[in-house]
Short mmCIF file of C-alpha atoms in Angstrom, two decimals:
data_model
loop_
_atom_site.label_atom_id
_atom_site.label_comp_id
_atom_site.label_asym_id
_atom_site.label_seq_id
_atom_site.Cartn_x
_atom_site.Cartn_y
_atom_site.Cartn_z
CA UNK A 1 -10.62 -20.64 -7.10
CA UNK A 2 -8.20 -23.40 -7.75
CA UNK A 3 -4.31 -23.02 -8.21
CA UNK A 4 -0.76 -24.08 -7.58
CA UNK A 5 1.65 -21.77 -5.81
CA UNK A 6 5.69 -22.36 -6.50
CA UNK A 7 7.82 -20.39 -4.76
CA UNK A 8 11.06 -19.76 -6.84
CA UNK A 9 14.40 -18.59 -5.17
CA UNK A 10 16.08 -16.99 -7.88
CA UNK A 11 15.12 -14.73 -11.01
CA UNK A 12 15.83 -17.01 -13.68
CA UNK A 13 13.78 -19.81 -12.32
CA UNK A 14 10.68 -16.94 -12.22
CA UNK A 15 11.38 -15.63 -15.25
CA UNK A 16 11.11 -19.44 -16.93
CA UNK A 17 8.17 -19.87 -14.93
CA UNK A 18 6.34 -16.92 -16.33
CA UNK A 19 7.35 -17.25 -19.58
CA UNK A 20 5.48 -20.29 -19.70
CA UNK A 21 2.15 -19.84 -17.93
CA UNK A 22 2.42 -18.24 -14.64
CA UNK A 23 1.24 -15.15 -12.82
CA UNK A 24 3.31 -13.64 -10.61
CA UNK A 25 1.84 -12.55 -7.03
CA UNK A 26 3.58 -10.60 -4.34
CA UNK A 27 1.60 -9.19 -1.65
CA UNK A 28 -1.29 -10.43 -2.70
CA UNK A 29 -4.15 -7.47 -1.36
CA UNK A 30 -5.22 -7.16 -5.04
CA UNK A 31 -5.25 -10.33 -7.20
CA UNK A 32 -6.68 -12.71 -4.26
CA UNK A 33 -9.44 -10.33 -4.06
CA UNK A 34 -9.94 -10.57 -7.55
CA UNK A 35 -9.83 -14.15 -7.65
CA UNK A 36 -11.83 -14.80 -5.04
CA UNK A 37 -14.33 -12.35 -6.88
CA UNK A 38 -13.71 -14.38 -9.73
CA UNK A 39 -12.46 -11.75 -11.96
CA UNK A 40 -9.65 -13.80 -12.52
CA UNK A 41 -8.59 -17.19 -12.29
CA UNK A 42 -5.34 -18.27 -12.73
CA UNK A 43 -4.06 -21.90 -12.78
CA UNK A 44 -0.29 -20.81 -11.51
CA UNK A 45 0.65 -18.11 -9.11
CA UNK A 46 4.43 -17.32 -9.03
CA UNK A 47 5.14 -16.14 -5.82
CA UNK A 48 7.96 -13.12 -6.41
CA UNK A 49 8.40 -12.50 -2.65
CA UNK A 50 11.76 -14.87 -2.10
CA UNK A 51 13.77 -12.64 -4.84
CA UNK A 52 16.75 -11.07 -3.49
CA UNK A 53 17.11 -8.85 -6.96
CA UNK A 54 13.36 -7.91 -6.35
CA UNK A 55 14.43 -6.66 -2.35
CA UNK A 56 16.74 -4.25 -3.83
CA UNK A 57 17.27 -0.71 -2.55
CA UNK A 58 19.64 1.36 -3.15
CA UNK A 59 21.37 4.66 -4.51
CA UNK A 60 23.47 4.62 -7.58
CA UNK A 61 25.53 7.73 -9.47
CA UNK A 62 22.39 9.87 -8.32
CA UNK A 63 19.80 7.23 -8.50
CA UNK A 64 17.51 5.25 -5.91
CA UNK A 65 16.43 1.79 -7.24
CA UNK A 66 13.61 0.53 -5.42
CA UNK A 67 13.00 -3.00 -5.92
CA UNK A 68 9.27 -4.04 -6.63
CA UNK A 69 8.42 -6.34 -4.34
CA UNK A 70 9.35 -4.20 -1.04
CA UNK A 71 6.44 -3.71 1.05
CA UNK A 72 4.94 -0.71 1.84
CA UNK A 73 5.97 -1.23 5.49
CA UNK A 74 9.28 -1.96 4.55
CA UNK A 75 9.66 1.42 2.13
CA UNK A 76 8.42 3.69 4.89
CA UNK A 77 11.35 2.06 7.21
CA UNK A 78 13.72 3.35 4.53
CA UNK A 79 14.98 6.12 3.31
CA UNK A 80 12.85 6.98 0.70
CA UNK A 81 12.21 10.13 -0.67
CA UNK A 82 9.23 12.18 1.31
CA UNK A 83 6.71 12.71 -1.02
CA UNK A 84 6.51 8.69 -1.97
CA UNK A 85 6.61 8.32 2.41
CA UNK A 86 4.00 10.40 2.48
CA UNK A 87 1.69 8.33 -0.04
CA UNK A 88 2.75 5.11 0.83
CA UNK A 89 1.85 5.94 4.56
CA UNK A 90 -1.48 6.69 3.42
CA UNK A 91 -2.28 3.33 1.87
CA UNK A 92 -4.64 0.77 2.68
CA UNK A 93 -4.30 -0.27 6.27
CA UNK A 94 -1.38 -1.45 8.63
CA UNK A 95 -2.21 -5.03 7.48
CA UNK A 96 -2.40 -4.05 4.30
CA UNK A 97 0.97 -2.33 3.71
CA UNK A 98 2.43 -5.24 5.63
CA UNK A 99 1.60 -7.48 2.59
CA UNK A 100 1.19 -4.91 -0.21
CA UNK A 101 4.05 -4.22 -2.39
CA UNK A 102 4.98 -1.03 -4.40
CA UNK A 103 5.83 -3.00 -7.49
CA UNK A 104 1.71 -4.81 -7.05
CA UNK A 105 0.77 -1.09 -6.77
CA UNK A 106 2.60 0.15 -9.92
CA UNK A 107 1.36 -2.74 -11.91
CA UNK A 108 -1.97 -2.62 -11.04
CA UNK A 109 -2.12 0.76 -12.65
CA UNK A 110 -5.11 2.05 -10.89
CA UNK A 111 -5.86 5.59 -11.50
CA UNK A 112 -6.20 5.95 -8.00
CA UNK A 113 -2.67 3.53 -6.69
CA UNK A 114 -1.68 6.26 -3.98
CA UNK A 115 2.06 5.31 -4.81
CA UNK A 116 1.82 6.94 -8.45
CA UNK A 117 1.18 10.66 -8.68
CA UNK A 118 4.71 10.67 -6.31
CA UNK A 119 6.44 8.89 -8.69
CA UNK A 120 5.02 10.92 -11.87
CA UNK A 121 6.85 13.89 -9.84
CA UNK A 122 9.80 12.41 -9.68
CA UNK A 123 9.72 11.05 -13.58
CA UNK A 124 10.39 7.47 -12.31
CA UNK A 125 11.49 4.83 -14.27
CA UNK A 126 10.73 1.05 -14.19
CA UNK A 127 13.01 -1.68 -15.00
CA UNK A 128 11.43 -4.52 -16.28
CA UNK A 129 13.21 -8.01 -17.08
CA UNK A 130 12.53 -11.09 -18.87
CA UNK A 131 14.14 -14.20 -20.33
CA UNK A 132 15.26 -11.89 -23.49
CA UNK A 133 16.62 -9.30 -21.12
CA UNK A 134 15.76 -5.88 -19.60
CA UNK A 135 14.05 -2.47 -20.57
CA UNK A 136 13.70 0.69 -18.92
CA UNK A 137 10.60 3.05 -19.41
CA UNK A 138 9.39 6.09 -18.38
CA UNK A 139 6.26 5.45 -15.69
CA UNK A 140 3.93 7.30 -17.58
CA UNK A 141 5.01 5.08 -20.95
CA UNK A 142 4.49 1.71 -18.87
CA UNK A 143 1.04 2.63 -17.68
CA UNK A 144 -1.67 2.48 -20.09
CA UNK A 145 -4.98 3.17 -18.57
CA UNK A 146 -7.11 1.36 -15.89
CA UNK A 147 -5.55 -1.68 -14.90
CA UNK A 148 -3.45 -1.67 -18.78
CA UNK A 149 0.89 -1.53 -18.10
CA UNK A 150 2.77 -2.17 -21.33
CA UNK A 151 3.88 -5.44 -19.66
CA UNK A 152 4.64 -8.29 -21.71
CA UNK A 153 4.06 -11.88 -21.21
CA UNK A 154 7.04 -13.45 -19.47
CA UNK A 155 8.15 -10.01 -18.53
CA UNK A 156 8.18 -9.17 -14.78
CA UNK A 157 8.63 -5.30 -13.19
CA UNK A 158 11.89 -5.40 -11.14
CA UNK A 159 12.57 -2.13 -9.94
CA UNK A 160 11.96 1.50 -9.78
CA UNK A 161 14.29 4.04 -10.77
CA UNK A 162 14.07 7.42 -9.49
CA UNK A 163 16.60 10.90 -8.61
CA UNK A 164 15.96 12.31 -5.16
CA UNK A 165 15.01 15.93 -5.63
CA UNK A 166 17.74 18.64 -4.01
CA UNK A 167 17.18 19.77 -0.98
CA UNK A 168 15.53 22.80 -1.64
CA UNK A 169 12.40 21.61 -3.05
CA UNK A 170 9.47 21.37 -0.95
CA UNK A 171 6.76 18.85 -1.23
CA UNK A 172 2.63 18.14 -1.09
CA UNK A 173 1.06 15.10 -1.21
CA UNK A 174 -2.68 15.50 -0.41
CA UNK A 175 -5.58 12.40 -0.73
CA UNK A 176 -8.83 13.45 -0.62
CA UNK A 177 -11.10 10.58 0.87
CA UNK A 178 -14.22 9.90 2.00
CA UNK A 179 -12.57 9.02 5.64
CA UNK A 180 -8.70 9.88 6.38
CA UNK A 181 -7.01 6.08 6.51
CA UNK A 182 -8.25 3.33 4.66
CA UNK A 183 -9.89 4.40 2.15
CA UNK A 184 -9.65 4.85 -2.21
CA UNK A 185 -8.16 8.40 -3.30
CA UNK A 186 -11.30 10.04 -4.88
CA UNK A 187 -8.72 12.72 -5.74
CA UNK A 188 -4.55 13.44 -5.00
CA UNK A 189 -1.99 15.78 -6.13
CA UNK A 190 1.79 15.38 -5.20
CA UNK A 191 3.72 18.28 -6.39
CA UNK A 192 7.51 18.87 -5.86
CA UNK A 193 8.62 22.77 -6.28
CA UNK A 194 11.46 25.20 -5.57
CA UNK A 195 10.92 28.88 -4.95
CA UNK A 196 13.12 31.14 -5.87
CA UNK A 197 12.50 35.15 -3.78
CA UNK A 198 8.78 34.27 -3.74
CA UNK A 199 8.51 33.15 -6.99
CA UNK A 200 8.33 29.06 -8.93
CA UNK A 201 11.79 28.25 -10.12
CA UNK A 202 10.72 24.84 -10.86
CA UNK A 203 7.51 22.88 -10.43
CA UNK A 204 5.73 19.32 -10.81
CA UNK A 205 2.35 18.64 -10.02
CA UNK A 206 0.77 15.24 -10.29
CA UNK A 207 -2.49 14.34 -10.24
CA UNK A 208 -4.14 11.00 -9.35
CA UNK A 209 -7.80 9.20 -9.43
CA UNK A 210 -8.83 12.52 -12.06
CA UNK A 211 -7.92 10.57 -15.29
CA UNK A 212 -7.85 6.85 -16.83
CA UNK A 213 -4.08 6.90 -15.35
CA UNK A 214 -2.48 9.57 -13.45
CA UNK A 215 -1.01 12.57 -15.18
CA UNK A 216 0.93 15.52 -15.00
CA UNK A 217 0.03 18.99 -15.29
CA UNK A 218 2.32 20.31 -17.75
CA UNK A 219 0.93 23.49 -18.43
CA UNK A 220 0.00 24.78 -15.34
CA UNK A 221 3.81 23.43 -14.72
CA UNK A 222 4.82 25.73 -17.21
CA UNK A 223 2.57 28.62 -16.02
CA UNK A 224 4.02 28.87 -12.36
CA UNK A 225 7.56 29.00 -13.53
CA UNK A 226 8.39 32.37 -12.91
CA UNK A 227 5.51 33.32 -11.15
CA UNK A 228 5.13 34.83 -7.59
CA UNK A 229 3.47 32.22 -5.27
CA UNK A 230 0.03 34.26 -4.30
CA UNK A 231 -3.57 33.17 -4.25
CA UNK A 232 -4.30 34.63 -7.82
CA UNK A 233 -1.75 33.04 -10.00
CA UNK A 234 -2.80 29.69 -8.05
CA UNK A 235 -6.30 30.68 -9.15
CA UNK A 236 -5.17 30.37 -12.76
CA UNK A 237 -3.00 27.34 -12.35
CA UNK A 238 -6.18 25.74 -10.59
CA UNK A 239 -7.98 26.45 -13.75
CA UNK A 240 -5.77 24.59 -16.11
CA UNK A 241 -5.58 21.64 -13.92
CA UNK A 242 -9.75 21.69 -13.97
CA UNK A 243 -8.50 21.79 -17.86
CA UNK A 244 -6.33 18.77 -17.99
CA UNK A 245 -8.43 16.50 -15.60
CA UNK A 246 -10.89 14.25 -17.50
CA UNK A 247 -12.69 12.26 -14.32
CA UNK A 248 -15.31 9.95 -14.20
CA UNK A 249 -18.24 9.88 -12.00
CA UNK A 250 -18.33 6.77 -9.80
CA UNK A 251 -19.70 5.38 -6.34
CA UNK A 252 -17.18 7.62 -4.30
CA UNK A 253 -17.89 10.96 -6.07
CA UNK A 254 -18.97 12.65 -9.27
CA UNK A 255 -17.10 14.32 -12.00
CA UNK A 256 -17.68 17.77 -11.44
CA UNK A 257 -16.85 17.32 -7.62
CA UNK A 258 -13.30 15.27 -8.60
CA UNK A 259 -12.94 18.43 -11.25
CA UNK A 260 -13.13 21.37 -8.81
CA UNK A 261 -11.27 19.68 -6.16
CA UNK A 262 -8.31 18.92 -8.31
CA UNK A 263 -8.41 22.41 -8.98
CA UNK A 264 -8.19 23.40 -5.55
CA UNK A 265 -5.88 20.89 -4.70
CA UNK A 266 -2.99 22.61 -6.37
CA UNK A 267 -3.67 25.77 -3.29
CA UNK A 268 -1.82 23.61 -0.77
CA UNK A 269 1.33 25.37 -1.86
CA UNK A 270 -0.16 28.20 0.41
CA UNK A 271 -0.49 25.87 3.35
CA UNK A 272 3.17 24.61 3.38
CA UNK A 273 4.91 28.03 3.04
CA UNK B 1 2.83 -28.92 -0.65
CA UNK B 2 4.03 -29.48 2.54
CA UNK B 3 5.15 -26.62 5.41
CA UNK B 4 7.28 -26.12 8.19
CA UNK B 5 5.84 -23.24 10.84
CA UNK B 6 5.74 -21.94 14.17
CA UNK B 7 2.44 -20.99 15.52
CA UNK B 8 1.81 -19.77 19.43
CA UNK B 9 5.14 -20.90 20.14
CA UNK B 10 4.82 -24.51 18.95
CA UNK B 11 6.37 -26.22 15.55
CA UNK B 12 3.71 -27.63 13.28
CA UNK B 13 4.55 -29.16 9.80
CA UNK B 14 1.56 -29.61 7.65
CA UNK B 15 0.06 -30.76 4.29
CA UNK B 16 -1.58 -28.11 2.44
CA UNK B 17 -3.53 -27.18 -0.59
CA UNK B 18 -1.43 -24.73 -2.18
CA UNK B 19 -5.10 -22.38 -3.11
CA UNK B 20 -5.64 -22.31 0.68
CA UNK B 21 -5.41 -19.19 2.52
CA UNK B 22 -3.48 -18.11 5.66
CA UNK B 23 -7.14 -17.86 7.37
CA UNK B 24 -8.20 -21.51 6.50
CA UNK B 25 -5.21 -23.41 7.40
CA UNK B 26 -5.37 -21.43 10.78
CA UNK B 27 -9.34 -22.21 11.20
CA UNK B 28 -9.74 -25.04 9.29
CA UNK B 29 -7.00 -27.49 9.61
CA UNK B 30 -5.15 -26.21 13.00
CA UNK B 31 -8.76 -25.59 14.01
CA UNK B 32 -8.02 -22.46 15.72
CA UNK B 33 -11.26 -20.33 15.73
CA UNK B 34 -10.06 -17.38 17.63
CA UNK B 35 -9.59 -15.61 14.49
CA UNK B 36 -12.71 -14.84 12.57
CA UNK B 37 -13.56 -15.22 8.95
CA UNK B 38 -15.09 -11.70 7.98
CA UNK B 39 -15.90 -9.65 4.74
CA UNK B 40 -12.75 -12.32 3.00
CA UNK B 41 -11.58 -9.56 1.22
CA UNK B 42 -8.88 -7.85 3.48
CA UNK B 43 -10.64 -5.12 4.59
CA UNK B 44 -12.45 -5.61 7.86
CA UNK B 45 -9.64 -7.10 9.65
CA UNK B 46 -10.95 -9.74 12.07
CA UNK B 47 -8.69 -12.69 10.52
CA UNK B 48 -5.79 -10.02 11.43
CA UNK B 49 -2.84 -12.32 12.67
CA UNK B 50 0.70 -12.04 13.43
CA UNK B 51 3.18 -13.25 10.28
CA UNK B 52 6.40 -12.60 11.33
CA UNK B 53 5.16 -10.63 14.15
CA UNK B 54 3.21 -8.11 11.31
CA UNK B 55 -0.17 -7.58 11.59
CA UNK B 56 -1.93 -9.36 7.93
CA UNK B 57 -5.09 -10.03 7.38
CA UNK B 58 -5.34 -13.86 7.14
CA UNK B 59 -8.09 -13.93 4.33
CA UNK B 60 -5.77 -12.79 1.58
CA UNK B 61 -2.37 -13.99 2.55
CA UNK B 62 -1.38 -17.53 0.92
CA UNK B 63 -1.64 -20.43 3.57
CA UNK B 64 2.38 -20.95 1.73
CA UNK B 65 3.46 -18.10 2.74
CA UNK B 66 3.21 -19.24 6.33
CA UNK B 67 6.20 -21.76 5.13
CA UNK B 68 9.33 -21.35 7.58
CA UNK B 69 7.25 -18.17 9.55
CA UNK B 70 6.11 -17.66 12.70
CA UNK B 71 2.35 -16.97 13.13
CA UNK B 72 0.70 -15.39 16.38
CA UNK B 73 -3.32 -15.97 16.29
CA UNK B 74 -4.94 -14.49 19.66
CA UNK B 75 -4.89 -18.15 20.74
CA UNK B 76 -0.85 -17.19 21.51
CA UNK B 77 -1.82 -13.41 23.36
CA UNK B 78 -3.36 -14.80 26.26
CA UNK B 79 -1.60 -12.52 28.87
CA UNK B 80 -1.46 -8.77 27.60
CA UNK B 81 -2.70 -5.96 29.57
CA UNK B 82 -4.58 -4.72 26.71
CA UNK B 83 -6.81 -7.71 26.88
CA UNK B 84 -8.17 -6.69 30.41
CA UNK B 85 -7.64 -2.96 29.60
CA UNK B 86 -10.32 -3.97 26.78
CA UNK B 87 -12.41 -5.24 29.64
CA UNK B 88 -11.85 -3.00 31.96
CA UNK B 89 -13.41 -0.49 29.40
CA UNK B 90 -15.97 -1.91 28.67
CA UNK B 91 -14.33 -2.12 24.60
CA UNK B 92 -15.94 -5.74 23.67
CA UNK B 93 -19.67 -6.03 22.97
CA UNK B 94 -20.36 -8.87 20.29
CA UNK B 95 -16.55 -9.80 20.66
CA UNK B 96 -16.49 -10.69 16.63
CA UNK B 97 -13.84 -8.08 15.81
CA UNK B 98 -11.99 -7.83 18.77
CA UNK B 99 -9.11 -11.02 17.99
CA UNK B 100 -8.03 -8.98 15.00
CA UNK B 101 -8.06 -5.72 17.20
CA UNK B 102 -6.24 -7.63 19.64
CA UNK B 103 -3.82 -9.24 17.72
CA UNK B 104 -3.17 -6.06 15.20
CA UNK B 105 -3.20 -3.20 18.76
CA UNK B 106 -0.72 -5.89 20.25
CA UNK B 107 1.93 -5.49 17.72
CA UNK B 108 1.47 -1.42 17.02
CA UNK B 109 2.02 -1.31 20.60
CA UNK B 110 5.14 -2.92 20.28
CA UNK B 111 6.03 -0.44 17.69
CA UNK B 112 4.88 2.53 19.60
CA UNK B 113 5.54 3.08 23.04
CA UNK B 114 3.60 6.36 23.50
CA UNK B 115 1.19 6.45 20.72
CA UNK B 116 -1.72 9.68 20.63
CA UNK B 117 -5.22 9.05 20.11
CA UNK B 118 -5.02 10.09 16.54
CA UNK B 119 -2.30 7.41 15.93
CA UNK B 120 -4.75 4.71 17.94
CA UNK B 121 -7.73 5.89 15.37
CA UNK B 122 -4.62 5.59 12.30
CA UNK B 123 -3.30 2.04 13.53
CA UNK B 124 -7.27 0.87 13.90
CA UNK B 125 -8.00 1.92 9.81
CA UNK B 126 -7.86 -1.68 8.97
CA UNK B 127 -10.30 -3.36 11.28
CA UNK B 128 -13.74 -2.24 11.96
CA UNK B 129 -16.03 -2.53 14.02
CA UNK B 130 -19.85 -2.47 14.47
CA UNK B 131 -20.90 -2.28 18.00
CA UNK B 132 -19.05 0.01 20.40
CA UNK B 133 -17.99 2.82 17.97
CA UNK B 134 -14.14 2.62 18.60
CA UNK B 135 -14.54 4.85 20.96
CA UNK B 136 -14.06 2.44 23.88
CA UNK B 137 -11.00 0.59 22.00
CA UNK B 138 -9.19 3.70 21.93
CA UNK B 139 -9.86 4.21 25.11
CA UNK B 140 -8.33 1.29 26.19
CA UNK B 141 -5.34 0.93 24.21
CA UNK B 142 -4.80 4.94 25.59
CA UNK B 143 -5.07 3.16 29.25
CA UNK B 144 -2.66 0.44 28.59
CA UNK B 145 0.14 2.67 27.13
CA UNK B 146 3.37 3.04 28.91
CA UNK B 147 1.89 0.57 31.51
CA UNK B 148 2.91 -2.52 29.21
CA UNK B 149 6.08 -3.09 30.41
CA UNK B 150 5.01 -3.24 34.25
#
């Protein structure tokens, strides 16, 4: 573990920096772990945390921009929408979401980043800039797999873009752990949904930590629309999200456990009504 | 690279290696050793200190970052009810984790006047423990509430 640190005040100066040979670091809670693990080892850190452009927040013709290196602690100050509060309250530790920033969790693409399956729901966008200029993708384009964003060298994630969700949608965001607080998602689901006299006029479901990124489940999506919110139509969604899921077995829990639960997840419609 | 920062109340400007974490300038060059070196990858909390009066765990926070901040170690929380709340019940056995429980209770009590046990537990996820069982701690951060401001 041996670097240099420079600490640029302005985009351009970062951007020129990383288009050479830097990595960028914000909060830090990830890629000092890894380099102290020696996963990595970089020879310059870019520290993106004295970027006004990167502090951004705010709402636009419809949209929220949410600019990547806010802090968890700082998001959950704001007015954000609920389902991302709800996730972001649930990562890490106080310390941790003091120094850990939703752009580090987005790019980090972990299967399990708590900050993703709310973001899926609300087909979020990132904006991401270099020294040729700026592109915006779709979240699920930008993340690849494990760890694998379709970030390019010299390019550096900037924002989020997402639409707040009318007010008549209601919203679950459930972790399952192996403790509450503190602890890696060995399963989550966000959905966002509207009923309509008892029955789905519109539906999103998210999964995370169930596939090599986190995903939606379009066709149980599809399958609720329409349908009256009861305990055997959920049965059937459940089924198609055990369907959809493709989970691996690891230290925190098998397959078939991750399987079934995501399945079951998708019943905490009941509990909110 | 060179720093500017308060720490405990008192300016310090100092040379550092620009690798070096927050918890190594703190220990190792201002030779404060109230806050404790533990698992060095953020997750046990005892190097928890104050950066900008937010709890961070010292061990994976950039000694640069400290540059033009203002850093509160357990050195600097000498006089806080909690501490002899702590005492009083009986929340300290080997003492290794309690400057980050200290230091991290400290500010969340700041934050929350009137907190419930289940909040305590919450606010507690990042530092552990391995003698008394938390029990005790909750215990005496649930004594200390709404007394603080006597």
């Amino acid at each position: 573990m041996s670097f240099k640190v420079l600490v640029p005040g302005s985009l351009k100066e970062a951007l020129e920096l990383l288009s050479d040979r830097g990595k960028p670091i914000a909060g830090g809670t990830d890629l000092l772990v890894r380099i102290k693990r020696g996963i990595e080892d970089p020879d310059l850190l870019v520290d993106i945390t004295k970027i006004s452009e990167l502090k951004i927040f705010r709402r636009d013709s419809g949209k929220l921009e949410i600019g990547a290196s806010l802090t968890h602690a700082e998001l959950l100050s704001m007015d954000i929408p609920p389902l991302l509060k709800r996730a972001l309250s649930l990562i890490g530790s106080r310390q941790i979401r003091n120094l850990g920033t939703i752009g580090g969790n987005i790019v980090n693409a972990s299967p399990a980043a708590d900050s993703l399956p709310p973001l899926y729901v609300h087909d979020a966008e990132v904006r991401l800039v270099s020294l040729e200029g700026e592109r915006v993708l779709p979240i699920s384009d930008f993340i690849k797999g494990p760890g694998q964003t379709d970030l390019r060298k010299g390019e550096l994630l900037l924002s989020i873009l997402l639409r707040d969700f009318p007010d008549d949608y209601r919203f679950i965001y459930r972790k399952v752990g192996q403790r509450s607080s503190m602890t890696i998602s060995i399963a989550s689901i966000a959905v966002a949904y509207r009923l309509d006299g008892g029955l789905f006029e519109d539906i999103k479901i998210a999964l995370g930590s169930v596939a090599p990124t986190v995903i939606r489940a379009y066709k149980a999506e599809e399958f609720l629309k329409g349908k009256p919110i009861s305990e055997d139509i959920l049965r059937k969604a459940s089924l198609m999200i055990e369907e959809v899921v493709s989970p691996i077995s690891d230290i925190r829990a098998s397959e078939e456990y991750r399987r079934k639960v995501s399945g079951r997840l998708i019943f905490s419609v009941l509990e909110e009504v | 690279m060179r720093i500017r920062f308060r720490i405990n109340g008192e300016e310090r400007k100092v040379e550092v290696r620009e690798d070096m974490t927050l918890l190594e300038l703190i220990r190792d060059v201002l030779h404060l050793r109230g806050t404790k070196s533990g698992c060095e990858m953020g997750e046990c909390g005892a190097c928890t200190v104050l950066l900008n009066g937010k709890p961070v765990p010292s061990c994976i926070t950039l000694a640069v970052k400290a540059d033009g901040a203002e850093i509160m170690t357990i050195e600097g929380i000498s006089n806080h009810p909690l501490i002899d709340a702590m005492v009083k019940e009986g929340a300290v056995q080997c003492g290794f984790c309690s400057p980050g429980m200290i230091t991290n209770l400290v500010s969340f009590l700041d934050e929350s006047a009137n907190p419930s046990r289940e909040e305590v537990r919450e606010a507690l996820s990042g530092n552990l423990c391995r003698c008394t069982g938390y029990q005790k701690i909750v215990d005496a951060v649930m004594a200390v509430k709404g007394g603080k401001k006597e």
